[in-house]
mmCIF file of C-alpha atoms in Angstrom:
data_model
loop_
_atom_site.group_PDB
_atom_site.id
_atom_site.type_symbol
_atom_site.label_atom_id
_atom_site.label_comp_id
_atom_site.label_asym_id
_atom_site.label_seq_id
_atom_site.Cartn_x
_atom_site.Cartn_y
_atom_site.Cartn_z
ATOM 1 C CA MET R 1 102.601 84.117 109.063
ATOM 2 C CA ASP R 2 103.752 86.431 106.271
ATOM 3 C CA THR R 3 103.920 90.187 106.753
ATOM 4 C CA THR R 4 102.682 92.501 104.004
ATOM 5 C CA LEU R 5 104.871 95.484 103.167
ATOM 6 C CA CYS R 6 103.107 97.935 100.874
ATOM 7 C CA LEU R 7 105.693 100.291 99.405
ATOM 8 C CA VAL R 8 104.146 103.535 98.192
ATOM 9 C CA ARG R 9 106.048 105.994 96.044
ATOM 10 C CA HIS R 10 105.855 109.596 97.269
ATOM 11 C CA GLY R 11 103.739 112.185 95.480
ATOM 12 C CA GLU R 12 105.000 114.463 92.729
ATOM 13 C CA THR R 13 107.580 117.206 93.216
ATOM 14 C CA ASP R 14 108.515 120.063 90.896
ATOM 15 C CA TRP R 15 111.620 118.120 89.898
ATOM 16 C CA ASN R 16 109.448 115.122 88.986
ATOM 17 C CA ALA R 17 107.314 117.408 86.826
ATOM 18 C CA GLU R 18 110.471 118.759 85.166
ATOM 19 C CA HIS R 19 111.877 115.216 84.752
ATOM 20 C CA ARG R 20 114.909 116.003 86.892
ATOM 21 C CA ILE R 21 116.833 113.308 88.767
ATOM 22 C CA GLN R 22 116.297 113.834 92.498
ATOM 23 C CA GLY R 23 118.162 111.143 94.413
ATOM 24 C CA GLY R 24 119.123 112.360 97.858
ATOM 25 C CA THR R 25 118.311 115.997 97.073
ATOM 26 C CA ASP R 26 115.497 116.910 99.460
ATOM 27 C CA ILE R 27 112.788 118.343 97.196
ATOM 28 C CA PRO R 28 109.311 118.910 98.726
ATOM 29 C CA LEU R 29 105.964 117.840 97.319
ATOM 30 C CA ASN R 30 104.103 120.203 95.030
ATOM 31 C CA ASP R 31 100.318 120.628 95.088
ATOM 32 C CA THR R 32 99.853 117.785 92.604
ATOM 33 C CA GLY R 33 101.936 115.550 94.853
ATOM 34 C CA ARG R 34 99.815 116.383 97.887
ATOM 35 C CA ALA R 35 96.672 115.558 95.915
ATOM 36 C CA GLN R 36 98.250 112.264 94.800
ATOM 37 C CA ALA R 37 99.083 111.384 98.399
ATOM 38 C CA LEU R 38 95.499 112.024 99.464
ATOM 39 C CA ALA R 39 94.134 110.002 96.533
ATOM 40 C CA ALA R 40 96.469 107.126 97.384
ATOM 41 C CA ALA R 41 95.319 107.238 101.009
ATOM 42 C CA GLN R 42 91.686 107.087 99.943
ATOM 43 C CA GLU R 43 92.379 103.918 97.938
ATOM 44 C CA LEU R 44 94.454 102.380 100.736
ATOM 45 C CA ARG R 45 91.607 103.034 103.152
ATOM 46 C CA ARG R 46 89.814 99.998 101.713
ATOM 47 C CA HIS R 47 92.283 97.768 103.592
ATOM 48 C CA TYR R 48 93.448 97.547 107.184
ATOM 49 C CA TRP R 49 96.966 98.798 107.920
ATOM 50 C CA SER R 50 98.868 98.509 111.182
ATOM 51 C CA GLY R 51 101.205 101.459 110.736
ATOM 52 C CA VAL R 52 102.937 103.898 108.395
ATOM 53 C CA TYR R 53 106.698 104.260 107.907
ATOM 54 C CA SER R 54 108.718 106.525 105.664
ATOM 55 C CA SER R 55 111.977 107.555 104.122
ATOM 56 C CA PRO R 56 113.343 110.601 105.965
ATOM 57 C CA LEU R 57 113.317 112.755 102.810
ATOM 58 C CA CYS R 58 110.612 115.416 103.036
ATOM 59 C CA ARG R 59 108.720 114.418 99.876
ATOM 60 C CA ALA R 60 108.238 110.915 101.263
ATOM 61 C CA PHE R 61 107.578 111.961 104.837
ATOM 62 C CA GLU R 62 104.904 114.498 103.884
ATOM 63 C CA THR R 63 103.245 111.835 101.716
ATOM 64 C CA ALA R 64 103.325 109.478 104.703
ATOM 65 C CA GLU R 65 101.865 112.152 106.992
ATOM 66 C CA ILE R 66 98.961 112.728 104.605
ATOM 67 C CA ILE R 67 98.303 108.980 104.360
ATOM 68 C CA ALA R 68 98.530 108.434 108.120
ATOM 69 C CA ALA R 69 96.135 111.307 108.821
ATOM 70 C CA GLU R 70 93.610 110.079 106.263
ATOM 71 C CA LEU R 71 93.769 106.514 107.645
ATOM 72 C CA ARG R 72 93.690 107.764 111.247
ATOM 73 C CA LEU R 73 96.938 106.001 112.053
ATOM 74 C CA PRO R 74 99.752 107.246 114.315
ATOM 75 C CA ALA R 75 102.328 109.618 112.867
ATOM 76 C CA PRO R 76 104.743 107.876 110.491
ATOM 77 C CA LEU R 77 108.092 106.609 111.722
ATOM 78 C CA ARG R 78 111.240 107.284 109.701
ATOM 79 C CA ILE R 79 113.361 104.444 108.300
ATOM 80 C CA PRO R 80 116.660 105.950 107.059
ATOM 81 C CA ALA R 81 117.521 102.854 104.999
ATOM 82 C CA VAL R 82 114.676 103.462 102.524
ATOM 83 C CA HIS R 83 115.836 106.916 101.407
ATOM 84 C CA GLU R 84 116.178 107.365 97.665
ATOM 85 C CA ARG R 85 119.031 105.951 95.629
ATOM 86 C CA ARG R 86 121.962 108.372 95.524
ATOM 87 C CA PHE R 87 122.577 109.575 91.986
ATOM 88 C CA GLY R 88 125.785 111.507 92.629
ATOM 89 C CA GLU R 89 126.670 114.212 90.151
ATOM 90 C CA ILE R 90 123.569 113.743 87.977
ATOM 91 C CA GLU R 91 121.149 114.887 90.697
ATOM 92 C CA GLY R 92 119.275 117.918 89.425
ATOM 93 C CA LEU R 93 119.853 117.052 85.760
ATOM 94 C CA THR R 94 117.286 115.990 83.172
ATOM 95 C CA LEU R 95 117.906 112.742 81.278
ATOM 96 C CA GLU R 96 119.071 114.718 78.257
ATOM 97 C CA GLU R 97 121.516 116.724 80.380
ATOM 98 C CA ARG R 98 122.810 113.555 82.019
ATOM 99 C CA ILE R 99 123.452 111.880 78.654
ATOM 100 C CA ALA R 100 125.149 114.991 77.280
ATOM 101 C CA ARG R 101 127.400 115.345 80.318
ATOM 102 C CA PHE R 102 128.199 111.749 81.239
ATOM 103 C CA GLY R 103 126.970 109.389 78.524
ATOM 104 C CA ASP R 104 126.756 105.904 79.998
ATOM 105 C CA GLU R 105 125.320 105.736 83.537
ATOM 106 C CA SER R 106 128.306 103.706 84.737
ATOM 107 C CA GLU R 107 130.489 106.787 84.323
ATOM 108 C CA VAL R 108 128.574 108.932 86.835
ATOM 109 C CA PRO R 109 130.655 109.838 89.923
ATOM 110 C CA GLY R 110 128.882 109.083 93.188
ATOM 111 C CA LEU R 111 126.122 106.933 91.670
ATOM 112 C CA GLU R 112 124.815 104.306 94.098
ATOM 113 C CA SER R 113 124.322 100.885 92.497
ATOM 114 C CA ARG R 114 120.981 99.091 92.619
ATOM 115 C CA ALA R 115 122.703 96.268 94.498
ATOM 116 C CA ASP R 116 123.806 98.712 97.188
ATOM 117 C CA VAL R 117 120.265 100.081 97.455
ATOM 118 C CA VAL R 118 118.943 96.554 98.038
ATOM 119 C CA ALA R 119 121.759 95.819 100.500
ATOM 120 C CA ARG R 120 120.670 98.676 102.768
ATOM 121 C CA ALA R 121 116.894 98.666 102.268
ATOM 122 C CA GLN R 122 115.999 94.976 102.284
ATOM 123 C CA PRO R 123 117.570 94.028 105.655
ATOM 124 C CA ALA R 124 115.924 97.010 107.361
ATOM 125 C CA LEU R 125 112.524 96.106 105.937
ATOM 126 C CA THR R 126 112.978 92.417 106.729
ATOM 127 C CA THR R 127 113.703 93.357 110.343
ATOM 128 C CA LEU R 128 110.578 95.534 110.372
ATOM 129 C CA ALA R 129 108.512 92.644 108.989
ATOM 130 C CA HIS R 130 109.835 90.270 111.655
ATOM 131 C CA GLN R 131 108.933 92.808 114.346
ATOM 132 C CA HIS R 132 105.334 92.816 113.046
ATOM 133 C CA PRO R 133 104.523 89.213 112.032
ATOM 134 C CA GLY R 134 101.318 88.833 110.069
ATOM 135 C CA GLU R 135 100.637 92.569 109.955
ATOM 136 C CA GLN R 136 100.132 94.908 106.995
ATOM 137 C CA LEU R 137 102.489 97.880 106.956
ATOM 138 C CA LEU R 138 102.734 100.932 104.697
ATOM 139 C CA ILE R 139 106.175 102.279 103.800
ATOM 140 C CA VAL R 140 106.497 105.478 101.753
ATOM 141 C CA SER R 141 109.690 105.426 99.731
ATOM 142 C CA HIS R 142 111.055 106.280 96.290
ATOM 143 C CA GLY R 143 111.084 104.987 92.739
ATOM 144 C CA GLY R 144 114.746 103.996 92.857
ATOM 145 C CA VAL R 145 114.276 101.972 96.030
ATOM 146 C CA ILE R 146 110.996 100.325 95.036
ATOM 147 C CA GLY R 147 112.283 99.490 91.561
ATOM 148 C CA SER R 148 115.548 98.059 92.915
ATOM 149 C CA LEU R 149 113.701 95.828 95.386
ATOM 150 C CA MET R 150 111.243 94.738 92.712
ATOM 151 C CA ARG R 151 114.040 93.777 90.311
ATOM 152 C CA PHE R 152 115.863 91.868 93.042
ATOM 153 C CA VAL R 153 112.796 89.952 94.220
ATOM 154 C CA THR R 154 111.561 89.034 90.708
ATOM 155 C CA ASP R 155 114.955 88.323 89.095
ATOM 156 C CA SER R 156 114.469 91.458 86.972
ATOM 157 C CA ARG R 157 111.078 90.340 85.577
ATOM 158 C CA ARG R 158 109.434 93.419 87.102
ATOM 159 C CA PRO R 159 109.194 96.200 86.337
ATOM 160 C CA ARG R 160 109.145 95.376 82.624
ATOM 161 C CA PRO R 161 110.958 97.629 80.147
ATOM 162 C CA GLN R 162 109.115 100.940 79.880
ATOM 163 C CA GLU R 163 107.177 100.283 83.101
ATOM 164 C CA TYR R 164 107.419 103.157 85.541
ATOM 165 C CA ILE R 165 107.067 103.388 89.317
ATOM 166 C CA HIS R 166 104.401 106.098 89.350
ATOM 167 C CA ASN R 167 104.058 108.800 91.985
ATOM 168 C CA GLY R 168 101.509 107.616 94.542
ATOM 169 C CA SER R 169 101.561 104.004 93.327
ATOM 170 C CA ALA R 170 101.262 101.104 95.784
ATOM 171 C CA ASN R 171 103.347 97.935 95.454
ATOM 172 C CA GLU R 172 102.845 94.963 97.785
ATOM 173 C CA PHE R 173 105.571 92.587 98.934
ATOM 174 C CA SER R 174 105.155 89.594 101.250
ATOM 175 C CA VAL R 175 107.912 88.683 103.712
ATOM 176 C CA SER R 176 107.860 85.211 105.254
ATOM 177 C CA PRO R 177 109.001 84.354 108.796
ATOM 178 C CA THR R 178 112.199 82.944 107.245
ATOM 179 C CA GLY R 179 112.905 86.228 105.437
ATOM 180 C CA HIS R 180 111.817 85.149 101.941
ATOM 181 C CA TRP R 181 110.454 88.019 99.862
ATOM 182 C CA SER R 182 107.902 87.864 97.067
ATOM 183 C CA LEU R 183 106.146 90.541 95.035
ATOM 184 C CA SER R 184 102.415 89.998 95.506
ATOM 185 C CA ARG R 185 100.999 92.716 93.267
ATOM 186 C CA TYR R 186 102.043 96.121 92.051
ATOM 187 C CA ASP R 187 101.235 99.462 90.463
ATOM 188 C CA ALA R 188 97.937 100.450 92.045
ATOM 189 C CA ARG R 189 97.734 104.206 91.751
ATOM 190 C CA PRO R 190 95.264 107.073 91.803
ATOM 191 C CA GLY R 191 93.083 106.778 88.722
ATOM 192 C CA ARG R 192 94.090 103.137 88.228
ATOM 193 C CA THR R 193 92.988 101.358 91.355
ATOM 194 C CA GLU R 194 93.584 97.754 90.373
ATOM 195 C CA TYR R 195 96.957 96.155 90.968
ATOM 196 C CA ARG R 196 98.896 94.501 88.203
ATOM 197 C CA PRO R 197 99.142 90.807 89.082
ATOM 198 C CA VAL R 198 102.508 89.099 89.239
ATOM 199 C CA PRO R 199 102.432 85.737 87.384
#
């Protein structure tokens, strides 16, 4: 029986609001982010969930704590492998500052590739799925991780160009007993409660 992994992006931080690249920099939620986490939890409450897991970064873990409390689930457990993509020397910069300083993304020192993100996150989540066959699990993570997994699973069909992994959005993957991943539906978020279907 397949396991459902619902990957939720953390709520907003001040750096999100300022359009700064966060990566592994541990920036906390702001008040908007806390409200987004609560709104996401209220939408997720319509379904049954077995447990909540999280990246160890504080913006994700606080989001997970808010969701777990609202759903009356045990405290979230940390999964180090789903921490945000490392952006090296562009962390803290806006897109304009990054382009001015480094130009092409491939020139950024310390930038973690999407393939490396998948190589650390997917095995950890597959193991989690196999430990909970047939269950529905919530994992609070980051845009870089969710987007990298989505591109890998859909052969880069999702997200489409200009599509964004929104703060507080929910994205559902199915993991089979043999370890096959598929993207079931994506981009449910506060204020837009329906998922986008995956053809």
